Amino acid sequence: MEVSAPKILILYASYGEGHVQAARAIMDSLRRLGRCEVQLLDLMAESHPWLNGLTKFVYMQSFKTIPQLYGWVYNITRGMQATSAFGHVLHSFGMRKLTLTLKKELPDLVIHTFPQLALPALRRKMGMNLPIVNVVTDFDLHGRWLHPDIDRYYVATEDIQQEAAQRGIPIERIAATGIPIHTSFYNMPADEAPVQEQLIPPLQAETTTLLIMAGAYGVLSGIIDICRQLSQLSQLRLLIVCGRNQQLKAELDALYADHPDIYTYGFVDFVPALMRASNLVITKPGGITLSESIASGLPILVFKPVPGQELNNALYLQQKGAARIARTTEELIQHCLDLISIPSLAEEMTQAIKLLRKPHPADQIAEDILHQLVDKRTSVWTN
């Protein structure tokens, strides 16, 4: 008798693009490797649409207007326990929607790419034998991700694996796979060459190509001034991704319409090709974009990281030698000049990045999940 394909539910949140991208990367790998039935659910948006909209607005505004307060809240709660009163409140949202979804879909396993952990308590309440896994999408470990009833964790690095173990999670439940990103960052698609030929200038030995990722919503601080100063440097070509910020792209297009070495893009679906055509990257330090840069072997420059998970991500990569942090435009320009004029500095960063690079994280996660589902005798969630 043929065994039916596993049904897997992935819970995410649309606070920024990272959690969504991680969910889609895992979904693609599961479908390709295991022919799984995979459903994505934005739990907060589906269960509390008004509150979801409000919290997303506050989240975005806190980044822009009161980043120090956001960072203070993040860091003071970083060591929180799931069993605390605060933990119970955070993990209580979405119960009703999740109950209805579980009864309707009957998944074989549930994945979190965002730490909204209503499911552990709900699983106990419903008496379900349902495996739950967490995919941590930062290079920093906040207590929201940790819960004693999560069966398996997938994390970015061995350092986070050790930290989670020190904070009470059995180490055999934690796999240091890397953060899941789209497979195209590892395998060049067959149709990429035409994109590069038409839209992306090829690498040139005498020119340094710098990719500037303004963020999904074009919110990299001070980008106009950054571009103005960088445009004056010789032997430097700029590829600027403005995301969904159409006004920013229009301004840059007007300023540099006649500049031969400045290329602007809106929201694109060929970031892997852009990274392959670049030597350096300036970016916001979200876990996904940093992982994409690492997979592409690019030395990373981080500008004015927001306190909280982004600053902690940047500090971790700087400590490892894979990134440099700039807190002023002048400091950022100097980092660019150093990396352009002193090739050994860029090479040191490239070597540090190689040590952090994980091969095909999404596939690793999918393969491990499928192995655990198929081989019940060795499954960590049946012990």
Short mmCIF file of C-alpha atoms in Angstrom, two decimals:
data_model
loop_
_atom_site.label_atom_id
_atom_site.label_comp_id
_atom_site.label_asym_id
_atom_site.label_seq_id
_atom_site.Cartn_x
_atom_site.Cartn_y
_atom_site.Cartn_z
CA MET A 1 0.00 0.00 0.00
CA GLU A 2 1.39 3.40 -1.02
CA VAL A 3 2.08 5.77 1.86
CA SER A 4 0.41 9.15 1.47
CA ALA A 5 2.56 12.26 1.17
CA PRO A 6 3.28 14.02 4.48
CA LYS A 7 1.17 17.10 5.24
CA ILE A 8 3.16 19.95 6.75
CA LEU A 9 1.94 23.29 8.07
CA ILE A 10 4.36 26.24 8.20
CA LEU A 11 3.44 29.11 10.51
CA TYR A 12 5.05 32.47 9.76
CA ALA A 13 4.47 36.19 10.27
CA SER A 14 4.72 39.04 7.79
CA TYR A 15 6.77 41.38 9.99
CA GLY A 16 9.29 42.17 7.27
CA GLU A 17 10.18 39.79 4.47
CA GLY A 18 12.57 37.44 6.27
CA HIS A 19 10.14 35.08 8.00
CA VAL A 20 8.09 34.76 4.80
CA GLN A 21 11.17 34.03 2.68
CA ALA A 22 12.36 31.38 5.14
CA ALA A 23 8.94 29.71 5.07
CA ARG A 24 8.87 29.66 1.27
CA ALA A 25 12.42 28.30 1.03
CA ILE A 26 11.54 25.40 3.33
CA MET A 27 8.27 24.81 1.49
CA ASP A 28 10.07 24.59 -1.87
CA SER A 29 12.61 22.11 -0.49
CA LEU A 30 9.97 19.94 1.17
CA ARG A 31 7.90 19.78 -2.00
CA ARG A 32 10.93 19.02 -4.16
CA LEU A 33 12.59 16.46 -1.89
CA GLY A 34 9.60 14.78 -0.28
CA ARG A 35 6.62 15.55 -2.48
CA CYS A 36 4.98 16.94 0.63
CA GLU A 37 1.70 18.76 0.89
CA VAL A 38 2.74 22.08 2.42
CA GLN A 39 0.49 24.89 3.59
CA LEU A 40 1.66 28.33 4.72
CA LEU A 41 -0.26 30.24 7.39
CA ASP A 42 0.36 33.81 8.54
CA LEU A 43 -1.11 33.04 11.94
CA MET A 44 -1.26 36.56 13.37
CA ALA A 45 -2.72 38.08 10.19
CA GLU A 46 -5.36 35.36 9.88
CA SER A 47 -6.36 35.22 13.53
CA HIS A 48 -6.10 38.89 14.58
CA PRO A 49 -6.05 41.04 11.40
CA TRP A 50 -6.64 44.36 13.17
CA LEU A 51 -4.03 43.69 15.85
CA ASN A 52 -1.66 42.37 13.19
CA GLY A 53 -1.92 45.61 11.24
CA LEU A 54 -1.40 47.69 14.35
CA THR A 55 1.62 45.74 15.58
CA LYS A 56 3.21 45.78 12.11
CA PHE A 57 2.80 49.56 11.99
CA VAL A 58 4.29 49.96 15.48
CA TYR A 59 7.11 47.55 14.54
CA MET A 60 8.05 49.53 11.41
CA GLN A 61 7.70 52.90 13.13
CA SER A 62 9.80 51.81 16.09
CA PHE A 63 12.61 50.95 13.69
CA LYS A 64 12.41 54.41 12.14
CA THR A 65 11.61 56.73 15.05
CA ILE A 66 12.42 55.08 18.40
CA PRO A 67 15.01 52.38 17.65
CA GLN A 68 16.65 52.71 21.07
CA LEU A 69 13.38 51.87 22.80
CA TYR A 70 12.82 48.89 20.52
CA GLY A 71 16.34 47.64 21.25
CA TRP A 72 15.86 48.11 25.00
CA VAL A 73 12.65 46.05 24.96
CA TYR A 74 14.28 43.36 22.81
CA ASN A 75 17.35 43.01 24.99
CA ILE A 76 15.54 43.18 28.34
CA THR A 77 13.26 40.32 27.21
CA ARG A 78 15.99 38.33 25.44
CA GLY A 79 16.30 35.91 28.34
CA MET A 80 12.55 35.46 28.84
CA GLN A 81 11.14 32.04 29.70
CA ALA A 82 8.23 30.50 27.79
CA THR A 83 6.64 29.57 31.12
CA SER A 84 6.71 33.15 32.45
CA ALA A 85 3.61 35.33 32.56
CA PHE A 86 4.99 37.41 29.68
CA GLY A 87 5.71 34.26 27.72
CA HIS A 88 2.17 32.98 28.21
CA VAL A 89 0.77 36.26 26.87
CA LEU A 90 3.03 36.33 23.79
CA HIS A 91 2.26 32.70 22.96
CA SER A 92 -1.49 32.97 23.46
CA PHE A 93 -2.39 34.70 20.20
CA GLY A 94 -3.91 32.66 17.38
CA MET A 95 -5.31 29.75 19.41
CA ARG A 96 -8.75 29.68 17.80
CA LYS A 97 -7.53 29.97 14.21
CA LEU A 98 -4.85 27.38 14.82
CA THR A 99 -7.37 24.96 16.36
CA LEU A 100 -9.63 25.23 13.31
CA THR A 101 -6.68 24.79 10.94
CA LEU A 102 -5.37 21.70 12.73
CA LYS A 103 -8.80 20.04 12.74
CA LYS A 104 -9.32 20.80 9.07
CA GLU A 105 -5.86 20.07 7.65
CA LEU A 106 -4.63 17.33 10.05
CA PRO A 107 -0.93 18.04 9.42
CA ASP A 108 1.78 15.50 10.24
CA LEU A 109 4.16 18.23 11.44
CA VAL A 110 4.16 21.99 12.09
CA ILE A 111 7.06 24.38 11.48
CA HIS A 112 7.50 27.85 13.01
CA THR A 113 9.57 30.48 11.18
CA PHE A 114 8.33 33.12 13.63
CA PRO A 115 8.24 32.71 17.44
CA GLN A 116 4.48 32.87 17.93
CA LEU A 117 4.28 29.61 19.85
CA ALA A 118 0.61 28.98 20.55
CA LEU A 119 0.90 25.40 19.39
CA PRO A 120 2.70 23.71 22.34
CA ALA A 121 -0.11 24.56 24.80
CA LEU A 122 -2.74 23.76 22.18
CA ARG A 123 -1.15 20.39 21.48
CA ARG A 124 -1.38 19.46 25.15
CA LYS A 125 -4.96 20.71 25.35
CA MET A 126 -6.04 18.71 22.28
CA GLY A 127 -4.03 15.62 23.21
CA MET A 128 -2.32 15.53 19.83
CA ASN A 129 0.85 13.63 18.92
CA LEU A 130 2.01 16.37 16.55
CA PRO A 131 5.72 17.16 16.05
CA ILE A 132 6.67 20.86 16.26
CA VAL A 133 9.90 22.40 14.99
CA ASN A 134 11.32 25.93 15.17
CA VAL A 135 13.47 27.50 12.46
CA VAL A 136 15.35 30.42 14.04
CA THR A 137 15.86 33.16 11.43
CA ASP A 138 18.53 35.32 13.11
CA PHE A 139 22.15 35.05 14.21
CA ASP A 140 20.91 35.98 17.68
CA LEU A 141 18.77 33.90 20.01
CA HIS A 142 15.83 35.59 21.72
CA GLY A 143 13.97 33.73 24.45
CA ARG A 144 10.73 33.86 22.43
CA TRP A 145 12.11 31.04 20.26
CA LEU A 146 12.76 28.69 23.18
CA HIS A 147 10.04 26.43 24.56
CA PRO A 148 10.48 23.11 26.39
CA ASP A 149 7.78 21.47 24.24
CA ILE A 150 9.39 22.19 20.87
CA ASP A 151 10.67 18.93 19.41
CA ARG A 152 13.44 20.21 17.15
CA TYR A 153 15.30 23.44 16.43
CA TYR A 154 17.16 24.53 13.31
CA VAL A 155 19.58 27.39 13.95
CA ALA A 156 22.11 29.50 12.05
CA THR A 157 25.37 28.51 13.76
CA GLU A 158 27.02 26.17 16.22
CA ASP A 159 27.31 29.13 18.60
CA ILE A 160 23.52 29.46 18.76
CA GLN A 161 23.26 25.69 19.10
CA GLN A 162 25.48 25.86 22.19
CA GLU A 163 23.64 28.86 23.61
CA ALA A 164 20.27 27.15 23.24
CA ALA A 165 21.68 24.09 24.99
CA GLN A 166 23.01 26.26 27.83
CA ARG A 167 19.51 27.74 28.17
CA GLY A 168 17.95 24.35 28.74
CA ILE A 169 17.18 22.83 25.33
CA PRO A 170 18.58 19.28 24.93
CA ILE A 171 21.40 19.62 22.41
CA GLU A 172 20.24 16.56 20.46
CA ARG A 173 17.16 18.55 19.50
CA ILE A 174 19.20 21.38 17.93
CA ALA A 175 20.69 21.26 14.42
CA ALA A 176 23.05 24.00 13.19
CA THR A 177 21.89 23.99 9.58
CA GLY A 178 22.08 27.68 8.74
CA ILE A 179 19.13 29.97 8.00
CA PRO A 180 17.02 28.71 5.08
CA ILE A 181 17.27 30.78 1.90
CA HIS A 182 16.20 30.15 -1.68
CA THR A 183 18.14 27.41 -3.46
CA SER A 184 19.05 29.81 -6.29
CA PHE A 185 21.73 31.31 -4.03
CA TYR A 186 23.54 27.98 -4.40
CA ASN A 187 22.48 26.83 -7.87
CA MET A 188 22.46 29.26 -10.80
CA PRO A 189 19.12 28.94 -12.63
CA ALA A 190 19.27 28.15 -16.33
CA ASP A 191 17.50 31.41 -17.19
CA GLU A 192 19.81 33.65 -15.13
CA ALA A 193 22.29 34.45 -17.94
CA PRO A 194 19.74 36.45 -19.99
CA VAL A 195 18.85 38.45 -16.85
CA GLN A 196 22.48 39.27 -16.20
CA GLU A 197 23.12 40.21 -19.81
CA GLN A 198 20.13 42.54 -20.00
CA LEU A 199 19.96 44.10 -16.54
CA ILE A 200 23.19 43.45 -14.64
CA PRO A 201 26.68 44.54 -15.73
CA PRO A 202 29.27 41.72 -15.68
CA LEU A 203 32.11 41.73 -13.17
CA GLN A 204 35.25 43.53 -14.34
CA ALA A 205 38.71 42.98 -12.89
CA GLU A 206 39.53 46.70 -12.72
CA THR A 207 36.21 47.73 -11.16
CA THR A 208 34.72 46.97 -7.73
CA THR A 209 30.98 46.32 -7.86
CA LEU A 210 29.13 47.32 -4.70
CA LEU A 211 25.58 46.09 -4.16
CA ILE A 212 23.39 48.29 -1.95
CA MET A 213 20.32 46.58 -0.52
CA ALA A 214 18.02 49.32 0.71
CA GLY A 215 15.66 46.83 2.34
CA ALA A 216 12.37 45.40 1.09
CA TYR A 217 10.73 48.78 1.67
CA GLY A 218 13.73 50.94 0.79
CA VAL A 219 14.41 52.05 4.36
CA LEU A 220 18.22 51.99 4.58
CA SER A 221 19.00 55.18 6.47
CA GLY A 222 20.63 58.04 4.56
CA ILE A 223 20.87 56.19 1.27
CA ILE A 224 20.75 59.33 -0.91
CA ASP A 225 23.79 60.79 0.84
CA ILE A 226 25.56 57.43 0.75
CA CYS A 227 25.05 57.15 -3.00
CA ARG A 228 26.16 60.77 -3.53
CA GLN A 229 29.50 60.13 -1.84
CA LEU A 230 30.05 56.70 -3.35
CA SER A 231 29.28 58.00 -6.85
CA GLN A 232 32.39 60.19 -6.61
CA LEU A 233 34.75 57.26 -6.09
CA SER A 234 36.67 55.99 -9.09
CA GLN A 235 36.67 52.35 -10.19
CA LEU A 236 33.47 51.71 -8.26
CA ARG A 237 30.19 50.55 -9.76
CA LEU A 238 26.96 50.70 -7.76
CA LEU A 239 23.99 48.33 -8.02
CA ILE A 240 21.21 49.82 -5.89
CA VAL A 241 18.10 47.80 -4.99
CA CYS A 242 15.37 50.18 -3.80
CA GLY A 243 12.80 47.53 -2.97
CA ARG A 244 9.23 48.77 -2.98
CA ASN A 245 10.25 52.38 -2.41
CA GLN A 246 9.29 53.81 -5.80
CA GLN A 247 10.04 57.36 -4.71
CA LEU A 248 13.62 56.44 -3.81
CA LYS A 249 14.16 54.80 -7.19
CA ALA A 250 12.72 57.80 -8.99
CA GLU A 251 15.04 60.16 -7.07
CA LEU A 252 18.11 58.05 -7.82
CA ASP A 253 17.14 57.69 -11.47
CA ALA A 254 16.83 61.47 -11.77
CA LEU A 255 20.17 62.08 -10.03
CA TYR A 256 22.21 59.48 -11.88
CA ALA A 257 20.50 59.06 -15.25
CA ASP A 258 23.77 59.89 -17.02
CA HIS A 259 26.14 58.11 -14.65
CA PRO A 260 27.67 55.10 -16.45
CA ASP A 261 28.40 53.10 -13.29
CA ILE A 262 25.18 53.42 -11.29
CA TYR A 263 22.34 50.95 -11.85
CA THR A 264 19.07 51.17 -9.93
CA TYR A 265 16.43 48.48 -9.41
CA GLY A 266 13.04 48.36 -7.75
CA PHE A 267 11.67 45.21 -6.13
CA VAL A 268 13.50 42.37 -7.89
CA ASP A 269 13.33 38.59 -7.97
CA PHE A 270 16.92 38.12 -9.13
CA VAL A 271 18.90 39.05 -6.01
CA PRO A 272 21.09 35.92 -6.38
CA ALA A 273 22.22 37.16 -9.81
CA LEU A 274 22.90 40.63 -8.41
CA MET A 275 25.00 39.17 -5.61
CA ARG A 276 26.94 36.98 -8.03
CA ALA A 277 27.73 40.11 -10.03
CA SER A 278 29.05 42.00 -6.97
CA ASN A 279 32.21 42.17 -4.85
CA LEU A 280 30.75 43.81 -1.70
CA VAL A 281 27.33 44.44 -0.21
CA ILE A 282 25.84 47.17 1.99
CA THR A 283 22.71 45.91 3.70
CA LYS A 284 20.40 46.00 6.66
CA PRO A 285 21.37 43.11 8.97
CA GLY A 286 18.27 40.95 8.77
CA GLY A 287 19.01 37.25 9.17
CA ILE A 288 17.85 36.31 5.66
CA THR A 289 19.76 39.01 3.76
CA LEU A 290 22.90 38.31 5.78
CA SER A 291 22.57 34.59 5.00
CA GLU A 292 22.12 35.37 1.30
CA SER A 293 25.27 37.51 1.37
CA ILE A 294 27.19 34.76 3.16
CA ALA A 295 26.00 32.15 0.64
CA SER A 296 27.20 34.48 -2.14
CA GLY A 297 30.59 34.97 -0.48
CA LEU A 298 30.23 38.76 -0.20
CA PRO A 299 32.02 40.86 2.43
CA ILE A 300 29.26 42.67 4.32
CA LEU A 301 28.98 46.32 5.32
CA VAL A 302 26.19 47.14 7.77
CA PHE A 303 25.02 50.74 8.15
CA LYS A 304 23.38 52.03 11.34
CA PRO A 305 21.96 48.72 12.54
CA VAL A 306 18.81 49.11 14.60
CA PRO A 307 19.21 47.99 18.25
CA GLY A 308 17.68 44.58 18.79
CA GLN A 309 18.08 41.50 16.64
CA GLU A 310 19.58 43.48 13.72
CA LEU A 311 22.36 45.04 15.80
CA ASN A 312 23.02 41.69 17.50
CA ASN A 313 23.20 39.99 14.10
CA ALA A 314 25.69 42.59 12.90
CA LEU A 315 27.81 42.40 16.05
CA TYR A 316 27.99 38.61 15.75
CA LEU A 317 29.17 38.73 12.13
CA GLN A 318 31.62 41.53 12.92
CA GLN A 319 33.05 39.44 15.74
CA LYS A 320 33.50 36.58 13.27
CA GLY A 321 35.26 38.88 10.78
CA ALA A 322 32.56 38.57 8.13
CA ALA A 323 31.08 42.08 8.43
CA ARG A 324 31.96 45.65 9.32
CA ILE A 325 29.57 48.03 11.06
CA ALA A 326 29.38 51.73 10.19
CA ARG A 327 27.44 54.16 12.35
CA THR A 328 28.05 57.25 10.22
CA THR A 329 28.15 57.86 6.47
CA GLU A 330 31.80 58.87 6.77
CA GLU A 331 32.66 55.61 8.50
CA LEU A 332 30.79 53.64 5.82
CA ILE A 333 32.66 55.40 3.00
CA GLN A 334 35.95 54.72 4.76
CA HIS A 335 35.12 51.01 5.07
CA CYS A 336 34.40 50.97 1.33
CA LEU A 337 37.69 52.69 0.56
CA ASP A 338 39.61 50.28 2.77
CA LEU A 339 38.10 47.20 1.16
CA ILE A 340 38.63 48.58 -2.35
CA SER A 341 42.21 49.75 -1.84
CA ILE A 342 43.48 46.94 0.41
CA PRO A 343 42.57 43.61 -1.24
CA SER A 344 43.89 41.61 1.72
CA LEU A 345 41.14 43.05 3.95
CA ALA A 346 38.40 41.87 1.61
CA GLU A 347 40.10 38.50 1.31
CA GLU A 348 40.19 38.12 5.11
CA MET A 349 36.46 38.82 5.25
CA THR A 350 35.82 36.36 2.41
CA GLN A 351 37.67 33.63 4.30
CA ALA A 352 35.68 34.39 7.47
CA ILE A 353 32.47 34.15 5.46
CA LYS A 354 33.48 30.73 4.14
CA LEU A 355 33.68 29.46 7.72
CA LEU A 356 30.08 30.61 8.34
CA ARG A 357 28.66 29.31 5.07
CA LYS A 358 26.28 26.35 5.40
CA PRO A 359 25.48 24.27 2.29
CA HIS A 360 21.82 24.38 1.27
CA PRO A 361 20.19 25.05 4.68
CA ALA A 362 16.61 24.70 3.39
CA ASP A 363 17.40 21.30 1.90
CA GLN A 364 19.17 20.22 5.09
CA ILE A 365 16.13 21.15 7.14
CA ALA A 366 13.73 19.44 4.75
CA GLU A 367 15.80 16.26 4.61
CA ASP A 368 16.08 16.08 8.39
CA ILE A 369 12.33 16.62 8.84
CA LEU A 370 11.51 13.96 6.25
CA HIS A 371 13.94 11.53 7.87
CA GLN A 372 12.33 12.04 11.26
CA LEU A 373 8.84 11.59 9.84
CA VAL A 374 9.69 8.43 7.94
CA ASP A 375 11.93 6.72 10.48
CA LYS A 376 9.80 6.75 13.63
CA ARG A 377 12.22 4.43 15.42
CA THR A 378 14.90 7.12 15.64
CA SER A 379 12.67 10.16 15.70
CA VAL A 380 13.63 12.73 18.35
CA TRP A 381 9.98 13.55 18.87
CA THR A 382 8.90 10.01 19.75
CA ASN A 383 11.54 9.48 22.43
#
